[in-house]
Structures are given as C-alpha cells and as structure tokens.
Coordinates of C-alpha atoms in Angstrom, one line a residue:
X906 CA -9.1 -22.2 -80.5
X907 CA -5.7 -20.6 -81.3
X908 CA -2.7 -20.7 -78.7
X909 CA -2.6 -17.2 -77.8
X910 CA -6.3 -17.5 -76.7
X911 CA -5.4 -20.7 -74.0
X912 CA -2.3 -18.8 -72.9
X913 CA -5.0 -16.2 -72.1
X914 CA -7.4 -18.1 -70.1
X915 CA -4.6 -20.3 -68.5
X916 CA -3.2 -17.2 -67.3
X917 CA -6.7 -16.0 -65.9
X918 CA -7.2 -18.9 -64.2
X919 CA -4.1 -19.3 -62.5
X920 CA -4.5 -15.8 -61.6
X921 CA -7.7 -16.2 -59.8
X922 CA -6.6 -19.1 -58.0
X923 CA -4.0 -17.8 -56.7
X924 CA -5.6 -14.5 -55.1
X925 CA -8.5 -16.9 -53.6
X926 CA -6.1 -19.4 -52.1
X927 CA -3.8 -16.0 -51.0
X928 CA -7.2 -14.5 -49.5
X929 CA -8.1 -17.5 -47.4
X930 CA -4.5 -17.5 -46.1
X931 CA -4.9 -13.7 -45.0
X932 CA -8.2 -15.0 -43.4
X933 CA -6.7 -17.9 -41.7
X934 CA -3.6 -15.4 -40.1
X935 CA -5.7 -13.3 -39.1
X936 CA -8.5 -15.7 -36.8
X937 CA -5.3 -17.2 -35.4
X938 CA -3.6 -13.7 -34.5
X939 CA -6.8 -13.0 -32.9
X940 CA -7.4 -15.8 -31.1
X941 CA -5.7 -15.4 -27.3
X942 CA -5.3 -18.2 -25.0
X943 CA -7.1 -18.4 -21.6
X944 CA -4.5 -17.7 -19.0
X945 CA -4.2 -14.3 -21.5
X946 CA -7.4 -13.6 -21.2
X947 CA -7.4 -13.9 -17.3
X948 CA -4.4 -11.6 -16.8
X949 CA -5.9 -9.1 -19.4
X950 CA -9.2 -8.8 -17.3
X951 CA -7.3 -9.2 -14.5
X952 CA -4.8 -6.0 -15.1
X953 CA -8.1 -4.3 -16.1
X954 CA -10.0 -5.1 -12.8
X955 CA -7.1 -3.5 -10.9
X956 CA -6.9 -0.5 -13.4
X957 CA -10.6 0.2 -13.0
X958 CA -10.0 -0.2 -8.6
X959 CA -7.2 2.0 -8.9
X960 CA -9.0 4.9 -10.4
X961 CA -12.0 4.6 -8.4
X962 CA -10.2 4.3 -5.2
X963 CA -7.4 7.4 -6.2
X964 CA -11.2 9.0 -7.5
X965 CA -12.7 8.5 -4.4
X966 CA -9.9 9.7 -2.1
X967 CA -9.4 12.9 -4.4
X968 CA -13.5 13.8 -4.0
X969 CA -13.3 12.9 -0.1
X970 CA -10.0 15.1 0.0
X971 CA -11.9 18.2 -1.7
X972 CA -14.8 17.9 0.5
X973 CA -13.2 17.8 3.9
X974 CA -10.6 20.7 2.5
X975 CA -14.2 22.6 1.6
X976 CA -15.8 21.9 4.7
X977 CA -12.8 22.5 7.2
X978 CA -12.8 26.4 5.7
X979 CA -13.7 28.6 8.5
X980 CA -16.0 31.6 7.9
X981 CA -14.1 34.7 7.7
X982 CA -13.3 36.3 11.1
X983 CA -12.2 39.5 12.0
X984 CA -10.7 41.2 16.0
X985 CA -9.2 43.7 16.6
X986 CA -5.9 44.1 19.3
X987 CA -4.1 47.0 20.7
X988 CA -6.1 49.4 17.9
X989 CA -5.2 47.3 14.9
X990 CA -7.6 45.0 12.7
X991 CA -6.8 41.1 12.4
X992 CA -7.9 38.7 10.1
X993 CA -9.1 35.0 11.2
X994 CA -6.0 32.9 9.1
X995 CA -7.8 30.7 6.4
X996 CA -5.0 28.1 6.5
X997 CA -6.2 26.9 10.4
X998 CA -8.2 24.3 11.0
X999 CA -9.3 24.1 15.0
X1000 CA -10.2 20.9 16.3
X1001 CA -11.4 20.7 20.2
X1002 CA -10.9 17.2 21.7
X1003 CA -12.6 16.7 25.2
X1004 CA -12.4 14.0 27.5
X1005 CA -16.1 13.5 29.1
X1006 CA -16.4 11.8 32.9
X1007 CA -18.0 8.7 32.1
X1008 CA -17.3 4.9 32.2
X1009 CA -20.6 4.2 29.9
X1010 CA -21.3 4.1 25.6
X1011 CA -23.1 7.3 24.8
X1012 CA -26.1 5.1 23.8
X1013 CA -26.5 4.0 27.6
X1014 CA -26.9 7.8 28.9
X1015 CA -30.4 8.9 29.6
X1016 CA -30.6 12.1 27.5
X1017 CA -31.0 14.5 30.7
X1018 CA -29.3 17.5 31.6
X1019 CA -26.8 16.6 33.9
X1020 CA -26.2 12.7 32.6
X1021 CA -24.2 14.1 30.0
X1022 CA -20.9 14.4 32.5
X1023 CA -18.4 17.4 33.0
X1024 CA -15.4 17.7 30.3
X1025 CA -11.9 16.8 32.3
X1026 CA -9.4 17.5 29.6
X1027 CA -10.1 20.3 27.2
X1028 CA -7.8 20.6 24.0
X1029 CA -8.1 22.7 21.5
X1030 CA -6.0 21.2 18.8
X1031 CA -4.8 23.9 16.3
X1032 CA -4.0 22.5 12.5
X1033 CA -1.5 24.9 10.0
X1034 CA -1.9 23.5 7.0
X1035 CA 0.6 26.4 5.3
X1036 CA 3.2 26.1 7.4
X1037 CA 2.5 22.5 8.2
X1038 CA 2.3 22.9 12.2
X1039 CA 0.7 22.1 14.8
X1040 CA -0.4 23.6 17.9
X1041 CA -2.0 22.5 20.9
X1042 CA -3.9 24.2 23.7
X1043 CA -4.3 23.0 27.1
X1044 CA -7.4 24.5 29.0
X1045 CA -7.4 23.8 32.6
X1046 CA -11.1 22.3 33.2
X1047 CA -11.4 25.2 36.3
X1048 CA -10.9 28.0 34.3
X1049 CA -13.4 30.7 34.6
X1050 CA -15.7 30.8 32.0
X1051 CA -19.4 32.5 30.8
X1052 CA -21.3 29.1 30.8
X1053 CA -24.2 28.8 28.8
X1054 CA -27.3 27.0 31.4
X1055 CA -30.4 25.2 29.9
X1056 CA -33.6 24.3 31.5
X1057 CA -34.4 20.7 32.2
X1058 CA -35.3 20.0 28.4
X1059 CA -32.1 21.6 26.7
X1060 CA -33.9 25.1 26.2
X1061 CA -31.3 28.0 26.4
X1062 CA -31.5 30.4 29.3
X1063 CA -29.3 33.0 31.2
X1064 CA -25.3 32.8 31.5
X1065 CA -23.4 32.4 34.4
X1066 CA -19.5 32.6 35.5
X1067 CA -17.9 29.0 36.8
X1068 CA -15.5 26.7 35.9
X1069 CA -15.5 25.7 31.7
X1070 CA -16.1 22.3 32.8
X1071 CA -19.6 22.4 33.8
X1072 CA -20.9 23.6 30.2
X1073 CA -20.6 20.0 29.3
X1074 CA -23.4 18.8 32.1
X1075 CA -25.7 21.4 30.7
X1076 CA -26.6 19.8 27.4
X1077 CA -29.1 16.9 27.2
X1078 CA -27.6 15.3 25.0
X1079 CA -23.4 15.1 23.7
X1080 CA -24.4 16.4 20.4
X1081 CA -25.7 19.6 22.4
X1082 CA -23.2 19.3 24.9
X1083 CA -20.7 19.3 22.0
X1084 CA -22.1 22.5 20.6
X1085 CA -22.3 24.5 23.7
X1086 CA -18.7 23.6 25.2
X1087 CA -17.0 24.7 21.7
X1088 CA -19.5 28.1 21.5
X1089 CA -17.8 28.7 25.3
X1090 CA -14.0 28.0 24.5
X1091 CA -14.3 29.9 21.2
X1092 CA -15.8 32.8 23.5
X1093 CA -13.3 32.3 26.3
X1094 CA -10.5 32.5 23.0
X1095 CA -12.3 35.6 22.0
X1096 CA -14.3 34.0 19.5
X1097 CA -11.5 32.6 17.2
X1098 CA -13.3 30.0 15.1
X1099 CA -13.5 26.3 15.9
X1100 CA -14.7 24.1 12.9
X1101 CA -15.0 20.4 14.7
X1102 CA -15.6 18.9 18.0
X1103 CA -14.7 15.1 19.2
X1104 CA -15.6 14.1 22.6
X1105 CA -14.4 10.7 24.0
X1106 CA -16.0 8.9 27.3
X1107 CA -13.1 7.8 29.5
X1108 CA -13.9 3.8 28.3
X1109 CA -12.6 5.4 24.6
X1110 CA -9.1 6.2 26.0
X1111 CA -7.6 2.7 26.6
X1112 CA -8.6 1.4 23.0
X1113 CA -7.1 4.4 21.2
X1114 CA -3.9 3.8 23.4
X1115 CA -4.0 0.1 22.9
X1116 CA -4.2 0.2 19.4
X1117 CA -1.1 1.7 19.1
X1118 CA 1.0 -0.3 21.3
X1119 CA 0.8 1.9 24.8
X1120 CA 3.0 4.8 25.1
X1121 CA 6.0 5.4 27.2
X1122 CA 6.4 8.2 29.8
X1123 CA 8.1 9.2 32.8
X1124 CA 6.0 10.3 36.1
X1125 CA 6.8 13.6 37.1
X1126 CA 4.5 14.1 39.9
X1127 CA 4.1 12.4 43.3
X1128 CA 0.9 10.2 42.6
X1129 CA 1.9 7.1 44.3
X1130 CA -0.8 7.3 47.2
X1131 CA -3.4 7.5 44.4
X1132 CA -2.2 5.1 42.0
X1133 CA 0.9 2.8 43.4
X1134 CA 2.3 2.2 39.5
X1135 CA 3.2 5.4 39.5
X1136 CA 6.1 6.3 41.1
X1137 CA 7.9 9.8 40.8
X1138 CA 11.2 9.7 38.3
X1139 CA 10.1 6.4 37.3
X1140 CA 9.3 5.2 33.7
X1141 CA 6.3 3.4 32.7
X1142 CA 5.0 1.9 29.6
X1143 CA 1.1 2.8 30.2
X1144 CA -1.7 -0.2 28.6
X1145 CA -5.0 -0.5 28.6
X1146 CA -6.9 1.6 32.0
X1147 CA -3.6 2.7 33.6
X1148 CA -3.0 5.1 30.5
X1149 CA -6.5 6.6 31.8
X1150 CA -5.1 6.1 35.3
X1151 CA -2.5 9.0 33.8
X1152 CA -4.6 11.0 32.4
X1153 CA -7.9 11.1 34.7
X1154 CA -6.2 11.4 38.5
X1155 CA -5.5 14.3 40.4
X1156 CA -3.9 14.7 43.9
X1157 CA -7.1 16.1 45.7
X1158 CA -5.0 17.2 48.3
X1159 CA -3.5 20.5 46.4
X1160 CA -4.9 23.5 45.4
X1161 CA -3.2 22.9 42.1
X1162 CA -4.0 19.6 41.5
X1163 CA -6.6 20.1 37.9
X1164 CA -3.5 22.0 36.3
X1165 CA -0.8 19.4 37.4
X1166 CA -3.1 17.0 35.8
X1167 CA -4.0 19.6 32.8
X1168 CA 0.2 19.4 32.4
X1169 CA 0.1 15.5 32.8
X1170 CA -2.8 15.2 30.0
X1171 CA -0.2 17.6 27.7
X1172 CA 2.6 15.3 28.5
X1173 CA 0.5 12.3 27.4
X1174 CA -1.2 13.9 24.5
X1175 CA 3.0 14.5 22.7
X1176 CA 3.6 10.8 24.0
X1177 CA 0.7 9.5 22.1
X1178 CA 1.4 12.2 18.9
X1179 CA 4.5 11.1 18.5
X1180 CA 3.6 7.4 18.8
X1181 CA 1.1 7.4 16.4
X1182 CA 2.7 8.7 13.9
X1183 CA 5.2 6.0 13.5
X1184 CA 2.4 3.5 13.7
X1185 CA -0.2 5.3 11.2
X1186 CA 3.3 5.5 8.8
X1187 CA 3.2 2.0 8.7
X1188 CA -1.0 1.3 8.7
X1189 CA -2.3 4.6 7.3
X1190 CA -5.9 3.3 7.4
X1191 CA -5.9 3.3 11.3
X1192 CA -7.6 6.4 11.7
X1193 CA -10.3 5.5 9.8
X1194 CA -11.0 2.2 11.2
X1195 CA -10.7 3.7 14.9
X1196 CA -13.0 6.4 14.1
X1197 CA -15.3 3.7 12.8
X1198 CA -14.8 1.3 15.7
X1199 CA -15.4 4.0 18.8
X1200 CA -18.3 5.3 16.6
X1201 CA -19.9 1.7 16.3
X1202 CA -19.2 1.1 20.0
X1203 CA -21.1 4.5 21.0
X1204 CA -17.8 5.5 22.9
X1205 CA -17.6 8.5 21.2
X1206 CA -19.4 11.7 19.4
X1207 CA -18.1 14.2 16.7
X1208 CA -18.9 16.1 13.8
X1209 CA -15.8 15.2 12.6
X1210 CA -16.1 13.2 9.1
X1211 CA -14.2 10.8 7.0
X1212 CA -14.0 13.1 4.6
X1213 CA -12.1 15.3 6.9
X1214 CA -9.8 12.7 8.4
X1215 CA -8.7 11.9 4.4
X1216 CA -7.6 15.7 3.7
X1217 CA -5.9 16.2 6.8
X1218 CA -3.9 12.9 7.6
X1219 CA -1.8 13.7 4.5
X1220 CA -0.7 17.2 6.2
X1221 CA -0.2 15.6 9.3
X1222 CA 2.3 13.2 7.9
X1223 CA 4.5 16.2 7.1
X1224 CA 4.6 17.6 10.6
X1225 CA 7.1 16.9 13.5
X1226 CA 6.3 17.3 17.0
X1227 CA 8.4 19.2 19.3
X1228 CA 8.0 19.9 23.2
X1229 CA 6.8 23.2 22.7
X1230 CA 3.8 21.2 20.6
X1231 CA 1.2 21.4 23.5
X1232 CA 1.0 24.9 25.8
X1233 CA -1.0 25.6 28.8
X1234 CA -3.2 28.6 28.7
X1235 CA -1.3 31.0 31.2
X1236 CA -3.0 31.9 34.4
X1237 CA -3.0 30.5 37.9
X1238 CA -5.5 28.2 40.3
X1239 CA -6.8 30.2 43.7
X1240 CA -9.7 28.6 45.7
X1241 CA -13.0 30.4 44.5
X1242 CA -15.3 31.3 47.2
X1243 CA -17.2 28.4 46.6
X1244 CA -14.3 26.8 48.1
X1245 CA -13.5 25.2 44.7
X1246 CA -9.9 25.5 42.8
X1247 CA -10.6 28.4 40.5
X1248 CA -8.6 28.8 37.3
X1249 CA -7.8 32.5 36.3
X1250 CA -6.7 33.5 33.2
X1251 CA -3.9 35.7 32.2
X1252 CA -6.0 37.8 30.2
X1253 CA -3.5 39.7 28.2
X1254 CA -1.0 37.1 27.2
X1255 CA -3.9 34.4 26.7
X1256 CA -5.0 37.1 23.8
X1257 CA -1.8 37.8 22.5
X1258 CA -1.4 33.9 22.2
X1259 CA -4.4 33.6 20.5
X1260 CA -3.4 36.6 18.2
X1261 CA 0.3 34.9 17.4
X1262 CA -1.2 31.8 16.8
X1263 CA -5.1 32.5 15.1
X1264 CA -5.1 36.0 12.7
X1265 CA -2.8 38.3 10.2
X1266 CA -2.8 41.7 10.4
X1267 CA -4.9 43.2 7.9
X1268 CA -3.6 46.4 6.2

C-alpha cells in the first residue's frame, strides 16, 4: 500500500471520529439544556395555574357583565307631555327596593293573601349609566294609588283606589307581591319602565347595616317617647335593630307621621350609600356575598341576578352621592275619609319629575 493511500484512509478515519464524538456532544448539550430542575418545574406550573385562573375569572366576569348589561335593557317606551312625544331613555336602569312588615324568613310565611305584609318604604332607585348618576325616589307608603286586588288564591280581579302600600298584602306569595307592587308604582309614574324588584323583611335590615359597620346620623325629629335613643339634635351611630328602629317608627300621633318617616328612610338610605361605598372600595365582593347570604337565609326576594350586580357595581363606583341624591315625590298627607292619613300627589310636578328624570324628546 503506497503512502498517499494511508494518508487517505487516516484522514477518513480521523474524520469520522471526530463528527461522531462531535454529534454525541451536541446530543449530550442538548438532554442537559432540556432537563429543568424541580422547584422550575413547580413555578412553571405554578405561573401557569394562575394564568389559566386569571382568564377564566376576567372570562367569567366579562360574560356575567354582558348579560346583566343585556338583561337590564328596558323595552322601548314612549309618553307623551304637554303635546310633545318622549322617548323611554335606554341608559336607565330602575330598580324598586321595598321594605316589607315582617319580622319572619320568607320561607316561614304561609303563601296566603294577606300573610305577605304591606310595603313601608317604597324606593324607586333610578340608575344613569351615561351620565353616571343616580337618582332616588321616595314614595310615601299612603300615597293614593290604583291597587291591583286578587281573590283568595292570587287570581286577578277588579282595581280599587287606596294607599300603594296595601298592593303588597294582595299577593300570595312575594314573588307575586313583587310583580304587582312594581306594575302599580310604574302606573302611579305613568308607566315609566321598571326592570328589577328587591324586597327585604324588616329582619334583613340590621345585617345589611351591620355588615358595614352601622351608619352615622343625626335625629331630626322628636321620636324620643317612641324610641328613648333617639333624641332630637342628637347624633347616633345606629347597629344592629336600632338602625330598623330609624327606619320603621312613626309618631302615630301626627297626621304627617308616614312622610316624616318616608323623609327619615331618605335620610338613612344617603347614610348607608355613602357608607357603603367606602366599604365595598375596600371588599368589592360584598355585594355578592350579601345577596347570597339574605338569599340563603330566606330574608329576602328579587329578580335581581348576579349577573346584574357584576355590570352595575362598576358604574356605581364612579358615582358620588350628593343630598339632592334621594327626593320625595311632591304632594301632601290629608286624613282620607276612612279616617286614614292619605297621601296626594302633585300630579303635575310628579310628571314633569318623571319626564326630567325618565325620557328624551323625540324629534
């Protein structure tokens, strides 16, 4: 074998050896770029775990936020005032809150006409969500009203004129008391749309106040001979059954008494606004897990849905609460013939309230 024929082969060898032993190397990198160490692994999965939560929750909160905007739309609406045409606004979302007469859960009321109780406070609570306001109405529970009467098994039958809060003790049950009391303010408001109901037994009051620490007012009306904690110019931090000491008594001895206590219930309800919204600021999931709570303990019955508390606690975070916040519908109290305190409304600047407040002109 000549030399230039070695030289070849040594050459080829060499060559081959080295792009074997260079391949395995590559190989060898490689497995041991690959391979991670555990506590890597744990914060990898980890990181991803909280990825995937954070999606699904911001997912779920977007859906629950576009079907409580959907839902809250009221059906368009049309009146008409002094000759021109008005158009329901689609930007309000009307909430009535009613405070029923009883001390018991919902679940421990005989579904009977009559067992339901009568509505003391009436609020119609009126949500902008374009100009981020909000608007409350006061309706005196003796204002004179077409109430809707049932027969002993709920069955609709004739109307009849008396104070607004009887329609509650016509229904045999609070889902159809619900119904008929917000069919009877939206007629008494000349039919301006309501979308939701919530109606709270008197037990319900002290937990919602409770769980945001009481609330602080001043009494401006001589109730001391009903309730000795309250004493005119004096102020009180209300807890537990004396905040529905505030709100529930009257002074039976004036013919005025339901709208003093109408005007006390508006003084409360801005205490209370302007409370919870500091609190909520802090624990946002509060509303939910009161809704929950007063649903689970039967204090309490709406067709108000988490869905829509999601959409609108975000717009209520944007608006301020003034004075002005909470009106009472204008009129005066007379004793009825009945020798009951009657509640007469000022017809014309109760509908150009509602007008103001509700509809746009249409062109």
């Amino acid at each position: 074998m000549d030399d230039t024929k070695v030289t070849e082969e040594i050459d080829n060898d060499m060559e081959a050896l080295s792009s074997d032993g260079f391949s395995e190397v590559k190989e060898t990198e490689k497995k041991e770029k690959k391979k991670w160490k555990r506590w890597q692994k744990i914060l990898f999965g980890t990181i991803i775990a909280i990825l995937i939560v954070l999606v699904g929750a911001i997912s779920a909160i977007f859906i629950l936020r576009q079907r409580g905007e959907n839902r809250l739309k009221a059906e368009e609406h049309y009146t008409t005032y002094n000759g021109k045409r008005y158009k329901f606004r689609e930007d309000v979302v009307n909430i009535l809150c009613l405070g029923i007469d009883k001390n018991e859960p919902i679940a421990h009321i005989e579904r009977k006409r009559g067992n339901i109780g009568m509505s003391d406070a009436i609020l119609l609570v009126s949500i902008d969500l374009k100009e981020d306001e909000v608007k409350i109405f006061a309706i005196p529970r003796d204002s004179m009203a077409d109430i809707q009467t049932t027969s002993s098994d709920g069955q609709l039958q004739d109307k009849q004129r008396m104070q607004l809060c009887y329609q509650y003790a016509y229904g045999v049950s609070m889902e159809q008391s619900n119904e008929l009391t917000v069919d009877a303010v939206s007629h008494l408001l000349y039919d301006t749309p309501i979308q939701r109901c919530c109606a709270i037994n008197f037990e319900a009051l002290p937990v919602l106040n409770d769980a945001i620490g009481g609330v602080d007012v001043v009494i401006e009306e001589d109730l001391e001979e009903f309730v000795p904690e309250f004493i005119y110019g004096e102020e009180i931090h209300l807890e537990g059954k004396l905040a529905l000491s505030f709100v529930r008594s009257r002074n039976t001895k004036r013919v005025d008494g339901v709208v003093l206590r109408t005007q006390r219930q508006k003084q409360y309800a801005l205490a209370f606004a302007e409370k919870a919204k500091d609190v909520i600021s802090e624990n946002p999931t509060l509303p939910i897990t009161l809704f929950q709570e007063l649903q689970k303990d039967k204090n309490m019955c709406t067709d108000i849905t988490v869905e829509d508390i999601t959409y609108l606690m975000p717009e209520l975070f944007k608006i301020s609460f003034s004075d002005d916040i909470i009106q009472v519908l204008p009129g005066e109290s007379v004793l009825g013939e009945s020798g009951f305190a009657e509640y007469k409304l000022d017809v014309d600047s109760v509908k150009k309230m509602i007008i103001d407040t509700f509809y746009e002109e249409v062109e």
